Amino acid sequence: MSDPLPIANCPIKLEVIFCVQAVFWPLLSNLVLDEFDRELERRGLRFARYADDCNIYVRSERAGQRVMKSLTQFITKKLELKLNEAKSAVARPQERKFLGFSFRVGPEVKRVIAPKALDRFKHRIRENTRRAKGVSMETTIEELAPYMRGWRNYFGFCETPEVLVSLTRWIRLRLRAALWRQWKTPRRRRAALIALGVRPRLASNTAASGRGPWYLARSKALSVGLSNAYFKSRGLPTLIDGCYRNRLEPPCTDPYARWCGRGRRVTAAPMPIKSAFRKLSKMPVFRLKSGFACISGRRASVLL
């Protein structure tokens, strides 16, 4: 490689130090897929896109198949991008997920947390509470608290607060079981329960029980000694706090999100977007991914 060209007698050396994918990828996607957004706008299609994930909503499954076929050709031939056909499909909105959310059918359509997002959350909590056997409860809660707050700030946008209540209760049960394992012997367990305010007789009966930690985590003694107030005083957040505040607005006003209704210009996500979600949830959706994926609902939609 030749020496750098001098400018004002000072050599310039260009070097890429690092690249943060979470920040760079949405911006790069907007640059590459801006022409795609304009094409969808020109066709008058309703869609929502973030990075390389896009939902396009149409009126029927047949329309979804037609739009998916034409847009696949547009992506592969005009934009010269590779389409991930394994993640591209025409399906109902409730059968697919978008940015961690899905929809639940019934008398009222509701925005719910996607099953895979719940599984990832539970896996992360299990990993942390499984390690709690060798560390103090304060250390375990310090590790859990930032993750729970961040998860709550994003998924508090769901319309099923009962799921958040259930998850919060499940986390407390795992922490009670972890503490029970840490105490190990009946003598230490009895002393710890009494120190936490449990009646001596109840503490003795629970400490002498041959049941396992998960069963006893639901017992009266541990519910009294390791109450909700106990965990709150130790800094454990709940997932329900702020849920109702977030239900009218998206998790973030992300400048990289693109939204478009029929006949409107491509724009950033409107605030609030609850009414838009309700309308779109009644359509079939088909999803494309580049990594691109496609979905279809009561109307059909395309995800890219």
PDB file of C-alpha atoms in Angstrom, residues 91-243:
ATOM      1  CA  ALA A  91     -49.910 -15.464   7.048  1.00  0.00           C
ATOM      2  CA  ARG A  92     -52.300 -13.953   9.578  1.00  0.00           C
ATOM      3  CA  PRO A  93     -50.787 -11.310  11.921  1.00  0.00           C
ATOM      4  CA  GLN A  94     -51.476 -13.459  14.987  1.00  0.00           C
ATOM      5  CA  GLU A  95     -49.417 -16.258  13.454  1.00  0.00           C
ATOM      6  CA  ARG A  96     -46.247 -14.189  13.141  1.00  0.00           C
ATOM      7  CA  LYS A  97     -44.263 -11.694  15.180  1.00  0.00           C
ATOM      8  CA  PHE A  98     -42.821  -8.263  14.456  1.00  0.00           C
ATOM      9  CA  LEU A  99     -40.166  -6.652  16.668  1.00  0.00           C
ATOM     10  CA  GLY A 100     -41.044  -8.991  19.531  1.00  0.00           C
ATOM     11  CA  PHE A 101     -44.810  -8.411  19.365  1.00  0.00           C
ATOM     12  CA  SER A 102     -47.754 -10.280  17.913  1.00  0.00           C
ATOM     13  CA  PHE A 103     -51.548 -10.086  18.107  1.00  0.00           C
ATOM     14  CA  ARG A 104     -54.156 -12.109  19.949  1.00  0.00           C
ATOM     15  CA  VAL A 105     -57.504 -12.757  18.314  1.00  0.00           C
ATOM     16  CA  GLY A 106     -60.779 -12.744  20.198  1.00  0.00           C
ATOM     17  CA  PRO A 107     -63.614 -10.324  20.892  1.00  0.00           C
ATOM     18  CA  GLU A 108     -60.954  -7.610  20.956  1.00  0.00           C
ATOM     19  CA  VAL A 109     -57.649  -7.687  19.095  1.00  0.00           C
ATOM     20  CA  LYS A 110     -54.780  -7.136  21.519  1.00  0.00           C
ATOM     21  CA  ARG A 111     -51.084  -6.503  21.083  1.00  0.00           C
ATOM     22  CA  VAL A 112     -49.188  -9.254  22.910  1.00  0.00           C
ATOM     23  CA  ILE A 113     -45.590 -10.283  23.545  1.00  0.00           C
ATOM     24  CA  ALA A 114     -44.422 -12.894  21.059  1.00  0.00           C
ATOM     25  CA  PRO A 115     -43.755 -16.398  22.487  1.00  0.00           C
ATOM     26  CA  LYS A 116     -40.094 -16.356  21.395  1.00  0.00           C
ATOM     27  CA  ALA A 117     -39.530 -13.082  23.253  1.00  0.00           C
ATOM     28  CA  LEU A 118     -41.007 -14.631  26.405  1.00  0.00           C
ATOM     29  CA  ASP A 119     -38.811 -17.710  26.006  1.00  0.00           C
ATOM     30  CA  ARG A 120     -35.673 -15.561  25.679  1.00  0.00           C
ATOM     31  CA  PHE A 121     -36.636 -13.586  28.773  1.00  0.00           C
ATOM     32  CA  LYS A 122     -37.211 -16.720  30.852  1.00  0.00           C
ATOM     33  CA  HIS A 123     -33.942 -18.242  29.652  1.00  0.00           C
ATOM     34  CA  ARG A 124     -32.035 -15.136  30.760  1.00  0.00           C
ATOM     35  CA  ILE A 125     -33.739 -15.137  34.189  1.00  0.00           C
ATOM     36  CA  ARG A 126     -33.024 -18.851  34.652  1.00  0.00           C
ATOM     37  CA  GLU A 127     -29.353 -18.286  33.853  1.00  0.00           C
ATOM     38  CA  ASN A 128     -29.055 -15.554  36.478  1.00  0.00           C
ATOM     39  CA  THR A 129     -31.060 -17.271  39.217  1.00  0.00           C
ATOM     40  CA  ARG A 130     -29.287 -20.580  38.601  1.00  0.00           C
ATOM     41  CA  ARG A 131     -26.007 -18.873  39.471  1.00  0.00           C
ATOM     42  CA  ALA A 132     -27.583 -17.375  42.613  1.00  0.00           C
ATOM     43  CA  LYS A 133     -26.590 -20.456  44.600  1.00  0.00           C
ATOM     44  CA  GLY A 134     -23.004 -19.242  44.847  1.00  0.00           C
ATOM     45  CA  VAL A 135     -23.549 -15.467  45.250  1.00  0.00           C
ATOM     46  CA  SER A 136     -25.479 -13.174  47.562  1.00  0.00           C
ATOM     47  CA  MET A 137     -29.061 -12.202  46.818  1.00  0.00           C
ATOM     48  CA  GLU A 138     -28.014  -8.542  46.496  1.00  0.00           C
ATOM     49  CA  THR A 139     -25.576  -9.446  43.711  1.00  0.00           C
ATOM     50  CA  THR A 140     -28.206 -11.488  41.897  1.00  0.00           C
ATOM     51  CA  ILE A 141     -30.758  -8.670  42.078  1.00  0.00           C
ATOM     52  CA  GLU A 142     -28.154  -6.160  40.851  1.00  0.00           C
ATOM     53  CA  GLU A 143     -27.708  -8.322  37.745  1.00  0.00           C
ATOM     54  CA  LEU A 144     -31.440  -8.798  37.206  1.00  0.00           C
ATOM     55  CA  ALA A 145     -32.639  -5.232  37.804  1.00  0.00           C
ATOM     56  CA  PRO A 146     -31.169  -3.475  34.707  1.00  0.00           C
ATOM     57  CA  TYR A 147     -32.327  -6.270  32.409  1.00  0.00           C
ATOM     58  CA  MET A 148     -35.846  -6.263  33.892  1.00  0.00           C
ATOM     59  CA  ARG A 149     -36.157  -2.479  33.614  1.00  0.00           C
ATOM     60  CA  GLY A 150     -35.022  -2.462  29.997  1.00  0.00           C
ATOM     61  CA  TRP A 151     -37.316  -5.355  29.112  1.00  0.00           C
ATOM     62  CA  ARG A 152     -40.233  -3.654  30.873  1.00  0.00           C
ATOM     63  CA  ASN A 153     -39.644  -0.335  29.099  1.00  0.00           C
ATOM     64  CA  TYR A 154     -39.870  -2.098  25.742  1.00  0.00           C
ATOM     65  CA  PHE A 155     -42.510  -4.782  26.282  1.00  0.00           C
ATOM     66  CA  GLY A 156     -44.628  -2.675  28.656  1.00  0.00           C
ATOM     67  CA  PHE A 157     -46.175  -1.543  25.361  1.00  0.00           C
ATOM     68  CA  CYS A 158     -48.158  -4.796  25.292  1.00  0.00           C
ATOM     69  CA  GLU A 159     -51.872  -4.888  26.115  1.00  0.00           C
ATOM     70  CA  THR A 160     -51.744  -7.979  28.330  1.00  0.00           C
ATOM     71  CA  PRO A 161     -50.558  -6.760  31.760  1.00  0.00           C
ATOM     72  CA  GLU A 162     -51.551 -10.100  33.286  1.00  0.00           C
ATOM     73  CA  VAL A 163     -48.549 -11.637  31.515  1.00  0.00           C
ATOM     74  CA  LEU A 164     -46.234  -9.097  33.150  1.00  0.00           C
ATOM     75  CA  VAL A 165     -47.769  -9.785  36.567  1.00  0.00           C
ATOM     76  CA  SER A 166     -47.292 -13.534  36.071  1.00  0.00           C
ATOM     77  CA  LEU A 167     -43.644 -13.090  35.034  1.00  0.00           C
ATOM     78  CA  THR A 168     -42.909 -10.874  38.049  1.00  0.00           C
ATOM     79  CA  ARG A 169     -44.388 -13.512  40.366  1.00  0.00           C
ATOM     80  CA  TRP A 170     -42.373 -16.235  38.629  1.00  0.00           C
ATOM     81  CA  ILE A 171     -39.119 -14.300  39.156  1.00  0.00           C
ATOM     82  CA  ARG A 172     -39.839 -13.911  42.885  1.00  0.00           C
ATOM     83  CA  LEU A 173     -40.526 -17.636  43.154  1.00  0.00           C
ATOM     84  CA  ARG A 174     -37.152 -18.422  41.572  1.00  0.00           C
ATOM     85  CA  LEU A 175     -35.385 -16.058  43.976  1.00  0.00           C
ATOM     86  CA  ARG A 176     -37.137 -17.653  46.977  1.00  0.00           C
ATOM     87  CA  ALA A 177     -36.096 -21.094  45.772  1.00  0.00           C
ATOM     88  CA  ALA A 178     -32.504 -19.868  45.293  1.00  0.00           C
ATOM     89  CA  LEU A 179     -32.365 -18.474  48.832  1.00  0.00           C
ATOM     90  CA  TRP A 180     -33.802 -21.693  50.213  1.00  0.00           C
ATOM     91  CA  ARG A 181     -30.962 -23.622  48.587  1.00  0.00           C
ATOM     92  CA  GLN A 182     -28.412 -21.194  49.993  1.00  0.00           C
ATOM     93  CA  TRP A 183     -29.566 -21.770  53.563  1.00  0.00           C
ATOM     94  CA  LYS A 184     -28.920 -25.524  53.090  1.00  0.00           C
ATOM     95  CA  THR A 185     -29.532 -26.985  56.576  1.00  0.00           C
ATOM     96  CA  PRO A 186     -32.846 -27.071  58.506  1.00  0.00           C
ATOM     97  CA  ARG A 187     -31.244 -25.223  61.394  1.00  0.00           C
ATOM     98  CA  ARG A 188     -30.077 -22.325  59.227  1.00  0.00           C
ATOM     99  CA  ARG A 189     -33.387 -22.251  57.392  1.00  0.00           C
ATOM    100  CA  ARG A 190     -35.348 -22.007  60.618  1.00  0.00           C
ATOM    101  CA  ALA A 191     -33.119 -19.251  61.972  1.00  0.00           C
ATOM    102  CA  ALA A 192     -33.318 -17.289  58.720  1.00  0.00           C
ATOM    103  CA  LEU A 193     -37.127 -17.506  58.569  1.00  0.00           C
ATOM    104  CA  ILE A 194     -37.500 -16.360  62.180  1.00  0.00           C
ATOM    105  CA  ALA A 195     -35.131 -13.442  61.496  1.00  0.00           C
ATOM    106  CA  LEU A 196     -37.395 -12.486  58.583  1.00  0.00           C
ATOM    107  CA  GLY A 197     -40.455 -12.318  60.856  1.00  0.00           C
ATOM    108  CA  VAL A 198     -41.974 -15.781  60.409  1.00  0.00           C
ATOM    109  CA  ARG A 199     -43.589 -17.345  63.507  1.00  0.00           C
ATOM    110  CA  PRO A 200     -41.258 -19.906  65.162  1.00  0.00           C
ATOM    111  CA  ARG A 201     -43.663 -22.827  64.812  1.00  0.00           C
ATOM    112  CA  LEU A 202     -44.320 -22.148  61.114  1.00  0.00           C
ATOM    113  CA  ALA A 203     -40.581 -21.670  60.547  1.00  0.00           C
ATOM    114  CA  SER A 204     -39.805 -25.010  62.241  1.00  0.00           C
ATOM    115  CA  ASN A 205     -42.415 -26.920  60.220  1.00  0.00           C
ATOM    116  CA  THR A 206     -41.228 -25.425  56.934  1.00  0.00           C
ATOM    117  CA  ALA A 207     -37.530 -25.977  57.701  1.00  0.00           C
ATOM    118  CA  ALA A 208     -38.199 -29.642  58.543  1.00  0.00           C
ATOM    119  CA  SER A 209     -40.175 -30.245  55.362  1.00  0.00           C
ATOM    120  CA  GLY A 210     -38.798 -32.715  52.859  1.00  0.00           C
ATOM    121  CA  ARG A 211     -40.301 -30.866  49.908  1.00  0.00           C
ATOM    122  CA  GLY A 212     -38.099 -29.348  47.239  1.00  0.00           C
ATOM    123  CA  PRO A 213     -37.140 -25.658  46.910  1.00  0.00           C
ATOM    124  CA  TRP A 214     -39.589 -24.926  44.072  1.00  0.00           C
ATOM    125  CA  TYR A 215     -42.523 -26.376  46.014  1.00  0.00           C
ATOM    126  CA  LEU A 216     -41.597 -24.536  49.216  1.00  0.00           C
ATOM    127  CA  ALA A 217     -41.116 -21.257  47.327  1.00  0.00           C
ATOM    128  CA  ARG A 218     -44.924 -21.111  47.269  1.00  0.00           C
ATOM    129  CA  SER A 219     -45.273 -21.908  50.992  1.00  0.00           C
ATOM    130  CA  LYS A 220     -46.722 -19.454  53.500  1.00  0.00           C
ATOM    131  CA  ALA A 221     -43.468 -19.147  55.433  1.00  0.00           C
ATOM    132  CA  LEU A 222     -41.431 -18.010  52.444  1.00  0.00           C
ATOM    133  CA  SER A 223     -44.253 -15.786  51.187  1.00  0.00           C
ATOM    134  CA  VAL A 224     -44.286 -14.009  54.559  1.00  0.00           C
ATOM    135  CA  GLY A 225     -40.524 -13.882  55.141  1.00  0.00           C
ATOM    136  CA  LEU A 226     -39.537 -13.185  51.537  1.00  0.00           C
ATOM    137  CA  SER A 227     -42.510 -11.004  50.681  1.00  0.00           C
ATOM    138  CA  ASN A 228     -42.945  -8.660  47.745  1.00  0.00           C
ATOM    139  CA  ALA A 229     -41.940  -5.794  50.020  1.00  0.00           C
ATOM    140  CA  TYR A 230     -38.710  -7.627  50.913  1.00  0.00           C
ATOM    141  CA  PHE A 231     -37.641  -7.905  47.286  1.00  0.00           C
ATOM    142  CA  LYS A 232     -38.693  -4.313  46.583  1.00  0.00           C
ATOM    143  CA  SER A 233     -36.512  -3.113  49.475  1.00  0.00           C
ATOM    144  CA  ARG A 234     -33.598  -5.020  47.909  1.00  0.00           C
ATOM    145  CA  GLY A 235     -34.063  -3.165  44.624  1.00  0.00           C
ATOM    146  CA  LEU A 236     -35.908  -5.770  42.546  1.00  0.00           C
ATOM    147  CA  PRO A 237     -38.173  -3.954  40.040  1.00  0.00           C
ATOM    148  CA  THR A 238     -41.507  -5.264  38.842  1.00  0.00           C
ATOM    149  CA  LEU A 239     -42.494  -5.657  35.199  1.00  0.00           C
ATOM    150  CA  ILE A 240     -45.870  -4.026  35.666  1.00  0.00           C
ATOM    151  CA  ASP A 241     -44.558  -0.584  36.714  1.00  0.00           C
ATOM    152  CA  GLY A 242     -45.112   1.899  33.915  1.00  0.00           C
ATOM    153  CA  CYS A 243     -47.012  -0.642  31.810  1.00  0.00           C
TER     154      CYS A 243
END
